[in-house]
mmCIF file of C-alpha atoms and ligand atoms in Angstrom:
data_model
loop_
_atom_site.group_PDB
_atom_site.id
_atom_site.type_symbol
_atom_site.label_atom_id
_atom_site.label_comp_id
_atom_site.label_asym_id
_atom_site.label_seq_id
_atom_site.Cartn_x
_atom_site.Cartn_y
_atom_site.Cartn_z
ATOM 1 C CA UNK Y 1 98.553 88.563 68.405
ATOM 2 C CA UNK Y 2 98.266 86.032 65.833
ATOM 3 C CA UNK Y 3 94.945 87.357 64.150
ATOM 4 C CA UNK Y 4 94.153 85.041 59.958
ATOM 5 C CA UNK Y 5 93.512 88.140 58.783
ATOM 6 C CA UNK Y 6 96.696 89.714 58.849
ATOM 7 C CA UNK Y 7 98.609 87.085 56.681
ATOM 8 C CA UNK Y 8 98.796 87.022 53.505
ATOM 9 C CA UNK Y 9 96.626 84.588 51.400
ATOM 10 C CA UNK Y 10 99.533 82.747 49.744
ATOM 11 C CA UNK Y 11 100.267 83.830 46.010
ATOM 12 C CA UNK Y 12 99.143 87.241 46.985
ATOM 13 C CA UNK Y 13 102.337 89.508 48.697
ATOM 14 C CA UNK Y 14 103.483 90.583 44.946
ATOM 15 C CA UNK Y 15 100.425 92.803 45.022
ATOM 16 C CA UNK Y 16 99.792 94.018 49.071
ATOM 17 C CA UNK Y 17 102.176 97.493 49.344
ATOM 18 C CA UNK Y 18 105.200 96.482 50.666
ATOM 19 C CA UNK Y 19 105.294 98.010 54.225
ATOM 20 C CA UNK Y 20 102.241 95.381 54.364
ATOM 21 C CA UNK Y 21 103.846 92.529 53.399
ATOM 22 C CA UNK Y 22 107.433 93.450 55.152
ATOM 23 C CA UNK Y 23 105.206 94.114 58.620
ATOM 24 C CA UNK Y 24 104.002 90.759 58.373
ATOM 25 C CA UNK Y 25 107.780 89.253 58.023
ATOM 26 C CA UNK Y 26 109.400 91.355 59.558
ATOM 27 C CA UNK Y 27 108.075 93.336 62.031
ATOM 28 C CA UNK Y 28 104.898 93.219 65.156
ATOM 29 C CA UNK Y 29 101.644 92.033 62.627
ATOM 30 C CA UNK Y 30 101.135 88.105 64.377
ATOM 31 C CA UNK Y 31 104.096 88.047 66.246
ATOM 32 C CA UNK Y 32 104.682 90.061 70.035
ATOM 33 C CA UNK Y 33 107.601 91.171 69.161
ATOM 34 C CA UNK Y 34 109.974 91.377 72.524
ATOM 35 C CA UNK Y 35 110.691 96.038 72.017
ATOM 36 C CA UNK Y 36 114.549 95.320 73.501
ATOM 37 C CA UNK Y 37 114.508 93.562 69.919
ATOM 38 C CA UNK Y 38 113.978 97.197 67.921
ATOM 39 C CA UNK Y 39 116.304 97.774 65.309
ATOM 40 C CA UNK Y 40 116.192 94.275 64.409
ATOM 41 C CA UNK Y 41 112.223 94.619 62.955
ATOM 42 C CA UNK Y 42 110.269 96.747 61.120
ATOM 43 C CA UNK Y 43 108.637 98.751 63.024
ATOM 44 C CA UNK Y 44 105.162 100.299 62.848
ATOM 45 C CA UNK Y 45 105.484 103.737 62.077
ATOM 46 C CA UNK Y 46 107.297 104.050 58.740
ATOM 47 C CA UNK Y 47 109.110 107.407 59.571
ATOM 48 C CA UNK Y 48 107.645 111.275 61.201
ATOM 49 C CA UNK Y 49 108.179 114.465 60.601
ATOM 50 C CA UNK Y 50 108.974 115.097 64.374
ATOM 51 C CA UNK Y 51 112.001 117.508 65.181
ATOM 52 C CA UNK Y 52 115.401 115.873 65.774
ATOM 53 C CA UNK Y 53 115.555 114.984 68.399
ATOM 54 C CA UNK Y 54 112.016 114.857 69.990
ATOM 55 C CA UNK Y 55 111.340 112.806 72.627
ATOM 56 C CA UNK Y 56 107.825 112.487 72.523
ATOM 57 C CA UNK Y 57 108.657 111.105 68.807
ATOM 58 C CA UNK Y 58 111.514 108.373 70.603
ATOM 59 C CA UNK Y 59 108.306 107.688 73.474
ATOM 60 C CA UNK Y 60 105.201 107.197 70.616
ATOM 61 C CA UNK Y 61 107.712 104.769 68.687
ATOM 62 C CA UNK Y 62 108.563 102.768 71.814
ATOM 63 C CA UNK Y 63 105.062 102.911 72.086
ATOM 64 C CA UNK Y 64 103.870 101.325 69.214
ATOM 65 C CA UNK Y 65 106.754 98.155 70.377
ATOM 66 C CA UNK Y 66 105.103 97.788 72.806
ATOM 67 C CA UNK Y 67 101.841 97.345 71.909
ATOM 68 C CA UNK Y 68 100.221 94.324 73.407
ATOM 69 C CA UNK Y 69 97.762 93.551 70.543
ATOM 70 C CA UNK Y 70 98.383 96.430 66.996
ATOM 71 C CA UNK Y 71 95.971 95.039 64.956
ATOM 72 C CA UNK Y 72 92.516 95.019 67.312
ATOM 73 C CA UNK Y 73 94.423 98.913 68.408
ATOM 74 C CA UNK Y 74 93.547 102.011 67.639
ATOM 75 C CA UNK Y 75 94.692 105.281 68.509
ATOM 76 C CA UNK Y 76 93.219 108.439 69.124
ATOM 77 C CA UNK Y 77 95.154 111.867 69.655
ATOM 78 C CA UNK Y 78 94.401 115.215 68.719
ATOM 79 C CA UNK Y 79 96.087 119.010 67.308
ATOM 80 C CA UNK Y 80 99.495 118.551 69.139
ATOM 81 C CA UNK Y 81 103.049 116.967 68.221
ATOM 82 C CA UNK Y 82 102.198 113.622 69.746
ATOM 83 C CA UNK Y 83 99.770 112.673 66.111
ATOM 84 C CA UNK Y 84 102.635 114.347 63.769
ATOM 85 C CA UNK Y 85 104.114 111.282 64.510
ATOM 86 C CA UNK Y 86 100.222 108.913 64.824
ATOM 87 C CA UNK Y 87 98.920 110.063 62.546
ATOM 88 C CA UNK Y 88 102.256 108.033 60.546
ATOM 89 C CA UNK Y 89 101.586 104.260 62.067
ATOM 90 C CA UNK Y 90 100.329 100.907 60.734
ATOM 91 C CA UNK Y 91 97.506 101.034 63.405
ATOM 92 C CA UNK Y 92 94.559 102.715 62.923
ATOM 93 C CA UNK Y 93 94.359 106.513 63.474
ATOM 94 C CA UNK Y 94 91.512 108.956 65.172
ATOM 95 C CA UNK Y 95 92.130 112.671 65.128
ATOM 96 C CA UNK Y 96 89.905 113.623 67.527
ATOM 97 C CA UNK Y 97 89.416 118.222 67.963
ATOM 98 C CA UNK Y 98 91.364 119.063 70.285
ATOM 99 C CA UNK Y 99 90.146 119.219 74.060
ATOM 100 C CA UNK Y 100 87.949 116.480 72.814
ATOM 101 C CA UNK Y 101 89.761 112.473 72.955
ATOM 102 C CA UNK Y 102 88.659 111.166 75.876
ATOM 103 C CA UNK Y 103 84.840 111.689 74.370
ATOM 104 C CA UNK Y 104 85.514 110.183 71.405
ATOM 105 C CA UNK Y 105 87.314 108.069 72.610
ATOM 106 C CA UNK Y 106 84.420 106.344 75.439
ATOM 107 C CA UNK Y 107 81.915 106.842 72.884
ATOM 108 C CA UNK Y 108 83.713 104.301 70.641
ATOM 109 C CA UNK Y 109 85.125 101.914 73.470
ATOM 110 C CA UNK Y 110 81.321 101.855 73.914
ATOM 111 C CA UNK Y 111 80.789 100.507 70.331
ATOM 112 C CA UNK Y 112 83.386 98.476 69.849
ATOM 113 C CA UNK Y 113 81.891 96.111 72.333
ATOM 114 C CA UNK Y 114 78.422 95.991 71.636
ATOM 115 C CA UNK Y 115 79.958 95.498 67.651
ATOM 116 C CA UNK Y 116 83.202 93.092 68.049
ATOM 117 C CA UNK Y 117 80.844 91.748 71.755
ATOM 118 C CA UNK Y 118 83.600 88.630 70.939
ATOM 119 C CA UNK Y 119 87.319 90.560 70.254
ATOM 120 C CA UNK Y 120 89.251 92.728 72.169
ATOM 121 C CA UNK Y 121 89.504 96.163 70.990
ATOM 122 C CA UNK Y 122 92.093 98.496 72.962
ATOM 123 C CA UNK Y 123 91.163 102.673 72.593
ATOM 124 C CA UNK Y 124 94.753 104.041 73.603
ATOM 125 C CA UNK Y 125 94.617 108.337 73.778
ATOM 126 C CA UNK Y 126 97.655 110.374 73.637
ATOM 127 C CA UNK Y 127 97.827 113.082 73.153
ATOM 128 C CA UNK Y 128 99.898 115.882 75.300
ATOM 129 C CA UNK Y 129 99.308 118.043 79.123
ATOM 130 C CA UNK Y 130 97.557 121.264 76.935
ATOM 131 C CA UNK Y 131 95.316 117.829 74.718
ATOM 132 C CA UNK Y 132 94.358 116.625 77.800
ATOM 133 C CA UNK Y 133 94.048 118.851 81.467
ATOM 134 C CA UNK Y 134 93.677 122.096 79.819
ATOM 135 C CA UNK Y 135 91.330 122.209 77.333
ATOM 136 C CA UNK Y 136 89.859 118.262 77.058
ATOM 137 C CA UNK Y 137 89.981 118.613 81.508
ATOM 138 C CA UNK Y 138 86.605 118.464 81.471
ATOM 139 C CA UNK Y 139 86.616 115.451 79.010
ATOM 140 C CA UNK Y 140 89.693 114.109 81.470
ATOM 141 C CA UNK Y 141 87.595 113.422 83.891
ATOM 142 C CA UNK Y 142 84.504 113.059 83.347
ATOM 143 C CA UNK Y 143 85.872 109.694 81.219
ATOM 144 C CA UNK Y 144 87.658 108.903 84.629
ATOM 145 C CA UNK Y 145 84.826 110.041 86.805
ATOM 146 C CA UNK Y 146 82.607 107.087 84.399
ATOM 147 C CA UNK Y 147 85.002 104.659 84.411
ATOM 148 C CA UNK Y 148 85.966 103.989 80.464
ATOM 149 C CA UNK Y 149 87.728 101.841 80.091
ATOM 150 C CA UNK Y 150 90.640 102.854 78.008
ATOM 151 C CA UNK Y 151 93.850 104.904 78.061
ATOM 152 C CA UNK Y 152 95.052 107.850 78.461
ATOM 153 C CA UNK Y 153 98.613 108.127 77.702
ATOM 154 C CA UNK Y 154 100.274 112.288 78.001
ATOM 155 C CA UNK Y 155 103.129 112.958 77.327
ATOM 156 C CA UNK Y 156 103.575 116.042 78.699
ATOM 157 C CA UNK Y 157 106.429 118.390 77.550
ATOM 158 C CA UNK Y 158 105.338 120.667 79.650
ATOM 159 C CA UNK Y 159 104.550 123.766 76.443
ATOM 160 C CA UNK Y 160 102.549 123.917 73.903
ATOM 161 C CA UNK Y 161 104.676 123.215 71.832
ATOM 162 C CA UNK Y 162 102.964 122.544 68.687
ATOM 163 C CA UNK Y 163 102.014 126.155 68.793
ATOM 164 C CA UNK Y 164 105.013 127.895 69.876
ATOM 165 C CA UNK Y 165 105.397 128.064 73.412
ATOM 166 C CA UNK Y 166 102.135 128.842 75.172
ATOM 167 C CA UNK Y 167 101.897 127.673 78.622
ATOM 168 C CA UNK Y 168 100.249 124.878 80.066
ATOM 169 C CA UNK Y 169 98.914 123.547 83.437
ATOM 170 C CA UNK Y 170 101.630 121.314 83.427
ATOM 171 C CA UNK Y 171 104.600 123.776 83.031
ATOM 172 C CA UNK Y 172 106.534 124.313 86.513
ATOM 173 C CA UNK Y 173 106.065 127.129 88.668
ATOM 174 C CA UNK Y 174 108.256 130.642 88.115
ATOM 175 C CA UNK Y 175 108.959 129.143 84.155
ATOM 176 C CA UNK Y 176 109.522 131.718 80.954
ATOM 177 C CA UNK Y 177 108.363 130.317 77.789
ATOM 178 C CA UNK Y 178 108.492 131.863 74.452
ATOM 179 C CA UNK Y 179 104.934 132.727 75.348
ATOM 180 C CA UNK Y 180 104.622 133.074 78.146
ATOM 181 C CA UNK Y 181 107.134 135.642 79.055
ATOM 182 C CA UNK Y 182 105.865 136.851 82.844
ATOM 183 C CA UNK Y 183 106.682 133.725 84.241
ATOM 184 C CA UNK Y 184 103.883 131.356 85.088
ATOM 185 C CA UNK Y 185 101.425 131.744 88.891
ATOM 186 C CA UNK Y 186 100.235 128.781 89.217
ATOM 187 C CA UNK Y 187 102.040 125.354 90.107
ATOM 188 C CA UNK Y 188 102.974 122.439 87.246
ATOM 189 C CA UNK Y 189 99.225 119.843 88.033
ATOM 190 C CA UNK Y 190 100.010 116.576 89.933
ATOM 191 C CA UNK Y 191 97.960 115.243 87.765
ATOM 192 C CA UNK Y 192 98.729 111.628 88.862
ATOM 193 C CA UNK Y 193 97.285 112.362 91.524
ATOM 194 C CA UNK Y 194 93.269 114.009 89.827
ATOM 195 C CA UNK Y 195 93.493 110.529 87.690
ATOM 196 C CA UNK Y 196 93.677 108.275 91.184
ATOM 197 C CA UNK Y 197 91.141 110.348 92.474
ATOM 198 C CA UNK Y 198 89.446 110.596 89.915
ATOM 199 C CA UNK Y 199 88.617 106.793 89.423
ATOM 200 C CA UNK Y 200 91.849 105.442 87.221
ATOM 201 C CA UNK Y 201 92.508 101.554 88.429
ATOM 202 C CA UNK Y 202 96.202 102.124 86.762
ATOM 203 C CA UNK Y 203 98.620 105.384 87.071
ATOM 204 C CA UNK Y 204 102.372 105.319 86.219
ATOM 205 C CA UNK Y 205 104.376 108.390 86.012
ATOM 206 C CA UNK Y 206 107.956 107.828 83.754
ATOM 207 C CA UNK Y 207 110.606 109.565 82.402
ATOM 208 C CA UNK Y 208 111.255 108.045 78.791
ATOM 209 C CA UNK Y 209 115.141 107.078 80.074
ATOM 210 C CA UNK Y 210 114.612 102.664 79.715
ATOM 211 C CA UNK Y 211 112.409 101.634 77.329
ATOM 212 C CA UNK Y 212 111.399 98.051 78.484
ATOM 213 C CA UNK Y 213 110.225 99.786 81.774
ATOM 214 C CA UNK Y 214 108.624 101.908 79.590
ATOM 215 C CA UNK Y 215 106.792 98.789 77.267
ATOM 216 C CA UNK Y 216 106.248 97.257 80.455
ATOM 217 C CA UNK Y 217 104.144 100.533 82.247
ATOM 218 C CA UNK Y 218 102.730 100.930 78.779
ATOM 219 C CA UNK Y 219 101.259 96.893 78.493
ATOM 220 C CA UNK Y 220 100.385 97.168 81.751
ATOM 221 C CA UNK Y 221 97.627 99.607 80.995
ATOM 222 C CA UNK Y 222 96.587 98.861 78.590
ATOM 223 C CA UNK Y 223 95.668 95.658 79.937
ATOM 224 C CA UNK Y 224 94.209 96.584 83.277
ATOM 225 C CA UNK Y 225 91.799 99.211 81.055
ATOM 226 C CA UNK Y 226 90.724 95.554 78.856
ATOM 227 C CA UNK Y 227 89.772 94.243 82.166
ATOM 228 C CA UNK Y 228 89.000 97.209 84.767
ATOM 229 C CA UNK Y 229 88.574 100.955 84.742
ATOM 230 C CA UNK Y 230 90.073 104.152 83.136
ATOM 231 C CA UNK Y 231 94.344 103.911 83.134
ATOM 232 C CA UNK Y 232 96.981 106.845 83.039
ATOM 233 C CA UNK Y 233 100.064 107.455 81.546
ATOM 234 C CA UNK Y 234 101.322 110.389 82.521
ATOM 235 C CA UNK Y 235 104.658 110.968 80.692
ATOM 236 C CA UNK Y 236 107.470 113.418 80.616
ATOM 237 C CA UNK Y 237 108.684 114.082 77.748
ATOM 238 C CA UNK Y 238 110.442 117.161 77.002
ATOM 239 C CA UNK Y 239 110.754 119.662 73.583
ATOM 240 C CA UNK Y 240 114.285 120.492 72.442
ATOM 241 C CA UNK Y 241 112.741 123.203 70.998
ATOM 242 C CA UNK Y 242 110.288 125.269 72.963
ATOM 243 C CA UNK Y 243 113.085 123.861 75.914
ATOM 244 C CA UNK Y 244 115.842 124.693 74.535
ATOM 245 C CA UNK Y 245 118.082 121.226 74.765
ATOM 246 C CA UNK Y 246 120.694 120.743 72.684
ATOM 247 C CA UNK Y 247 119.863 117.799 71.456
ATOM 248 C CA UNK Y 248 122.794 115.512 71.963
ATOM 249 C CA UNK Y 249 120.957 116.143 75.653
ATOM 250 C CA UNK Y 250 117.756 114.718 75.795
ATOM 251 C CA UNK Y 251 117.934 111.407 77.229
ATOM 252 C CA UNK Y 252 120.290 112.861 79.748
ATOM 253 C CA UNK Y 253 117.662 115.486 80.779
ATOM 254 C CA UNK Y 254 115.444 112.720 80.773
ATOM 255 C CA UNK Y 255 117.508 111.343 83.624
ATOM 256 C CA UNK Y 256 117.674 114.614 84.978
ATOM 257 C CA UNK Y 257 114.529 115.014 85.496
ATOM 258 C CA UNK Y 258 113.609 110.997 86.613
ATOM 259 C CA UNK Y 259 115.753 111.714 89.407
ATOM 260 C CA UNK Y 260 114.090 115.822 90.180
ATOM 261 C CA UNK Y 261 110.679 114.972 89.757
ATOM 262 C CA UNK Y 262 109.297 112.698 86.932
ATOM 263 C CA UNK Y 263 110.580 109.622 89.587
ATOM 264 C CA UNK Y 264 109.300 105.933 87.946
ATOM 265 C CA UNK Y 265 105.443 105.487 90.222
ATOM 266 C CA UNK Y 266 103.317 102.835 89.686
ATOM 267 C CA UNK Y 267 99.914 102.319 91.237
ATOM 268 C CA UNK Y 268 97.461 99.769 90.356
ATOM 269 C CA UNK Y 269 94.012 99.442 92.661
ATOM 270 C CA UNK Y 270 94.217 94.757 94.804
ATOM 271 C CA UNK Y 271 92.236 94.265 92.746
ATOM 272 C CA UNK Y 272 93.747 94.731 89.350
ATOM 273 C CA UNK Y 273 97.869 94.334 91.547
ATOM 274 C CA UNK Y 274 96.260 90.182 91.757
ATOM 275 C CA UNK Y 275 95.565 90.202 88.390
ATOM 276 C CA UNK Y 276 99.276 91.301 87.201
ATOM 277 C CA UNK Y 277 100.751 88.484 89.508
ATOM 278 C CA UNK Y 278 97.969 85.908 88.353
ATOM 279 C CA UNK Y 279 98.864 86.768 85.022
ATOM 280 C CA UNK Y 280 103.048 87.610 85.669
ATOM 281 C CA UNK Y 281 102.764 84.257 87.332
ATOM 282 C CA UNK Y 282 101.157 82.293 84.458
ATOM 283 C CA UNK Y 283 104.065 83.535 81.738
ATOM 284 C CA UNK Y 284 106.283 81.936 84.498
ATOM 285 C CA UNK Y 285 105.395 78.511 83.930
ATOM 286 C CA UNK Y 286 104.982 79.166 79.896
ATOM 287 C CA UNK Y 287 109.121 80.224 79.882
ATOM 288 C CA UNK Y 288 109.787 77.498 82.014
ATOM 289 C CA UNK Y 289 107.242 74.662 79.732
ATOM 290 C CA UNK K 1 124.630 118.013 52.373
ATOM 291 C CA UNK K 2 123.513 117.343 56.038
ATOM 292 C CA UNK K 3 124.858 115.404 59.293
ATOM 293 C CA UNK K 4 124.346 112.517 60.308
ATOM 294 C CA UNK K 5 125.416 109.367 62.141
ATOM 295 C CA UNK K 6 127.630 107.026 60.916
ATOM 296 C CA UNK K 7 128.676 104.545 63.207
ATOM 297 C CA UNK K 8 132.005 102.269 62.962
ATOM 298 C CA UNK K 9 130.943 99.084 62.477
ATOM 299 C CA UNK K 10 133.689 96.826 63.082
ATOM 300 C CA UNK K 11 134.210 98.625 66.673
ATOM 301 C CA UNK K 12 131.123 98.921 67.590
ATOM 302 C CA UNK K 13 130.451 95.256 66.660
ATOM 303 C CA UNK K 14 133.252 94.084 69.478
ATOM 304 C CA UNK K 15 130.885 95.073 71.817
ATOM 305 C CA UNK K 16 127.727 93.092 71.273
ATOM 306 C CA UNK K 17 125.641 96.072 72.963
ATOM 307 C CA UNK K 18 121.945 97.394 70.734
ATOM 308 C CA UNK K 19 122.507 100.354 73.269
ATOM 309 C CA UNK K 20 122.233 103.604 70.703
ATOM 310 C CA UNK K 21 119.384 101.290 68.937
ATOM 311 C CA UNK K 22 116.554 101.407 71.748
ATOM 312 C CA UNK K 23 117.319 105.121 72.412
ATOM 313 C CA UNK K 24 116.969 106.271 69.177
ATOM 314 C CA UNK K 25 113.482 109.016 68.120
ATOM 315 C CA UNK K 26 113.661 107.709 64.779
ATOM 316 C CA UNK K 27 111.737 104.709 63.820
ATOM 317 C CA UNK K 28 113.911 101.395 61.665
ATOM 318 C CA UNK K 29 116.940 104.767 61.682
ATOM 319 C CA UNK K 30 119.294 103.383 63.806
ATOM 320 C CA UNK K 31 119.241 99.504 63.278
ATOM 321 C CA UNK K 32 121.634 96.409 64.719
ATOM 322 C CA UNK K 33 122.561 93.712 62.350
ATOM 323 C CA UNK K 34 122.554 89.956 64.597
ATOM 324 C CA UNK K 35 125.173 88.967 61.157
ATOM 325 C CA UNK K 36 128.535 91.654 61.769
ATOM 326 C CA UNK K 37 126.623 92.456 65.741
ATOM 327 C CA UNK K 38 127.115 95.822 64.937
ATOM 328 C CA UNK K 39 124.982 98.943 64.639
ATOM 329 C CA UNK K 40 124.392 100.746 61.107
ATOM 330 C CA UNK K 41 122.338 103.342 60.183
ATOM 331 C CA UNK K 42 119.829 104.027 57.606
ATOM 332 C CA UNK K 43 121.155 108.005 56.092
ATOM 333 C CA UNK K 44 117.481 108.709 54.528
ATOM 334 C CA UNK K 45 115.956 108.224 58.163
ATOM 335 C CA UNK K 46 118.216 109.859 60.505
ATOM 336 C CA UNK K 47 118.129 113.298 61.787
ATOM 337 C CA UNK K 48 121.750 114.493 63.373
ATOM 338 C CA UNK K 49 120.258 114.362 66.534
ATOM 339 C CA UNK K 50 123.469 112.985 67.984
ATOM 340 C CA UNK K 51 121.601 111.170 70.692
ATOM 341 C CA UNK K 52 123.235 107.791 69.742
ATOM 342 C CA UNK K 53 126.998 109.475 70.172
ATOM 343 C CA UNK K 54 125.848 110.531 73.886
ATOM 344 C CA UNK K 55 124.953 107.080 74.478
ATOM 345 C CA UNK K 56 127.599 105.867 73.355
ATOM 346 C CA UNK K 57 130.659 108.039 73.957
ATOM 347 C CA UNK K 58 129.477 109.838 76.523
ATOM 348 C CA UNK K 59 127.648 107.868 78.824
ATOM 349 C CA UNK K 60 129.530 104.157 77.585
ATOM 350 C CA UNK K 61 132.216 105.485 76.723
ATOM 351 C CA UNK K 62 133.226 103.112 73.743
ATOM 352 C CA UNK K 63 133.569 105.486 70.573
ATOM 353 C CA UNK K 64 131.705 103.989 67.586
ATOM 354 C CA UNK K 65 129.765 106.864 66.812
ATOM 355 C CA UNK K 66 130.923 109.813 64.409
ATOM 356 C CA UNK K 67 128.675 112.256 62.756
ATOM 357 C CA UNK K 68 129.507 113.124 58.960
ATOM 358 C CA UNK K 69 128.867 115.598 56.457
ATOM 359 C CA UNK K 70 127.075 113.413 53.428
ATOM 360 C CA UNK K 71 125.038 114.378 50.441
ATOM 361 C CA UNK K 72 121.995 113.551 48.989
ATOM 362 C CA UNK K 73 123.784 111.485 46.466
ATOM 363 C CA UNK K 74 125.445 109.881 48.689
ATOM 364 C CA UNK K 75 123.069 108.763 50.788
ATOM 365 C CA UNK K 76 120.691 107.880 47.924
ATOM 366 C CA UNK K 77 122.378 104.733 47.916
ATOM 367 C CA UNK K 78 121.434 102.935 50.863
HETATM 368 C C1 TPP L 1 90.144 123.871 70.132
HETATM 369 C C2 TPP L 1 91.223 123.914 69.552
HETATM 370 N N1 TPP L 1 92.018 124.838 70.275
HETATM 371 C C3 TPP L 1 93.018 125.233 70.243
HETATM 372 C C4 TPP L 1 93.866 125.524 68.988
HETATM 373 C C5 TPP L 1 95.007 125.588 68.965
HETATM 374 N N2 TPP L 1 96.029 124.382 69.528
HETATM 375 C C6 TPP L 1 96.757 122.878 68.302
HETATM 376 S S1 TPP L 1 98.262 122.279 69.389
HETATM 377 C C7 TPP L 1 97.940 123.389 70.311
HETATM 378 C C8 TPP L 1 98.657 122.720 71.593
HETATM 379 C C9 TPP L 1 99.121 122.239 72.165
HETATM 380 O O1 TPP L 1 99.772 121.614 72.752
HETATM 381 P P1 TPP L 1 99.059 119.941 73.970
HETATM 382 O O2 TPP L 1 98.402 119.521 73.186
HETATM 383 O O3 TPP L 1 100.213 120.639 74.787
HETATM 384 O O4 TPP L 1 100.470 119.742 72.768
HETATM 385 P P2 TPP L 1 101.922 119.855 72.154
HETATM 386 O O5 TPP L 1 102.288 120.112 71.091
HETATM 387 O O6 TPP L 1 102.852 120.149 72.700
HETATM 388 O O7 TPP L 1 102.597 118.107 72.147
HETATM 389 C C10 TPP L 1 96.650 124.235 70.370
HETATM 390 C C11 TPP L 1 96.339 124.906 71.598
HETATM 391 C C12 TPP L 1 93.321 123.282 68.007
HETATM 392 N N3 TPP L 1 93.475 123.252 67.331
HETATM 393 N N4 TPP L 1 91.813 123.438 68.721
HETATM 394 S S1 SF4 L 2 107.744 121.562 68.614
HETATM 395 FE FE1 SF4 L 2 109.162 120.190 70.582
HETATM 396 S S2 SF4 L 2 107.269 117.800 70.513
HETATM 397 FE FE2 SF4 L 2 107.024 119.000 69.696
HETATM 398 S S3 SF4 L 2 107.881 117.901 67.137
HETATM 399 FE FE3 SF4 L 2 108.975 119.389 68.081
HETATM 400 S S4 SF4 L 2 111.216 118.755 70.210
HETATM 401 FE FE4 SF4 L 2 108.792 117.389 69.425
HETATM 402 S S1 SF4 L 3 126.312 102.109 71.897
HETATM 403 FE FE1 SF4 L 3 128.066 102.018 70.444
HETATM 404 S S2 SF4 L 3 129.418 100.130 71.029
HETATM 405 FE FE2 SF4 L 3 127.106 100.560 71.764
HETATM 406 S S3 SF4 L 3 125.261 99.363 69.126
HETATM 407 FE FE3 SF4 L 3 125.709 101.861 69.689
HETATM 408 S S4 SF4 L 3 127.748 102.404 68.233
HETATM 409 FE FE4 SF4 L 3 127.975 100.316 68.956
HETATM 410 S S1 SF4 L 4 122.286 111.484 65.267
HETATM 411 FE FE1 SF4 L 4 119.765 110.337 65.641
HETATM 412 S S2 SF4 L 4 118.062 110.086 64.602
HETATM 413 FE FE2 SF4 L 4 120.673 109.915 63.747
HETATM 414 S S3 SF4 L 4 120.465 107.753 64.205
HETATM 415 FE FE3 SF4 L 4 121.471 109.197 66.239
HETATM 416 S S4 SF4 L 4 119.595 109.381 67.419
HETATM 417 FE FE4 SF4 L 4 118.683 108.861 65.673
HETATM 418 MG MG1 MG L 5 102.531 119.671 74.741
#
């Protein structure tokens, strides 16, 4: 953070786009803001066209507030609801073809480390359950097998939300959806265990009930990917449209699912654990000073 | 006409709370004024989902947010 190039040269404020000026003056550009200050600073997503009460949109809102280094982050998304908000942020966004995100991110991350050897550029994929675990399954897995150093976040609404309600590998067994009237015949895929087996160094499962915890998880996943290897977050982000959840009950649903099958879970290699212990010790010392 | 959340700011200011602000799915929409210590809604951005009402009324029993009908003209001033 604190990069000089986001600062506006004196006298140029009035020629810069209003949004940019606001992001430097009142937003996260050039400084580290706390997610608990949301609602008191200008956010990286100006606004988005996702449905009323969409908790995938909420997760994305917290994601941008949690980025450790938004000026040097590149977000990759694909077809699916999430890109509707991801493409509205003041952070570079690449639209991967459906299923290709983790292949594109692999090449991008490698190219960035060759082009900017003296700088850290964080690459983060955010895509749906269909994008990552069905149609992009092969590319997701192989990016993990190859130990590519970027973060993958699955915003799991347990359905193909953007195309009107087909079942995905992440839909629960037995469930009927608008375009899966017979009910799903197979179990929900255990994405977190797959990620561990495939070589991720940090893995978490989370329901969006606690912004502080979401932010901490996202920061950890990004920092671990910088230094050690692939990281994965499996986030429950309900689709109130396809699951007919009254919008007022969307947070209640997230709390309920957290108790049922989305209990917070975090796993990391010993190496990563040591890294965070060391980092958190240093941060505490900084605070004491 | 559409439905938006409206914070009863004088009521809200009693609590030094900010909880609803942290759960709205819309960015730059449900904000917090540290001067008056209260939440406030930028009407143009509110989609009327009532998640903030769930937080304030159902979870916290503070009942400081009500849903109101506004006309686009009324929101233009925000
Ligand atoms: C190669 C390809 N196949 C199919 C599609 C059509 N398509 C667009 S979005 C989508 C499903 C999205 O589901 P998911 O990835 O779970 O995201 P969600 O909308 O649920 O967030 C599909 C099948 C496409 N865009 N490209
Ligand atoms: S269809 Fe579902 S996941 Fe997509 S924006 Fe609407 S509520 Fe969110
Ligand atoms: S939850 Fe209620 S009391 Fe708390 S900040 Fe929001 S409106 Fe005010
Ligand atoms: S009704 Fe929904 S969109 Fe409007 S302020 Fe409340 S939580 Fe935000
Ligand atoms: Mg989906």
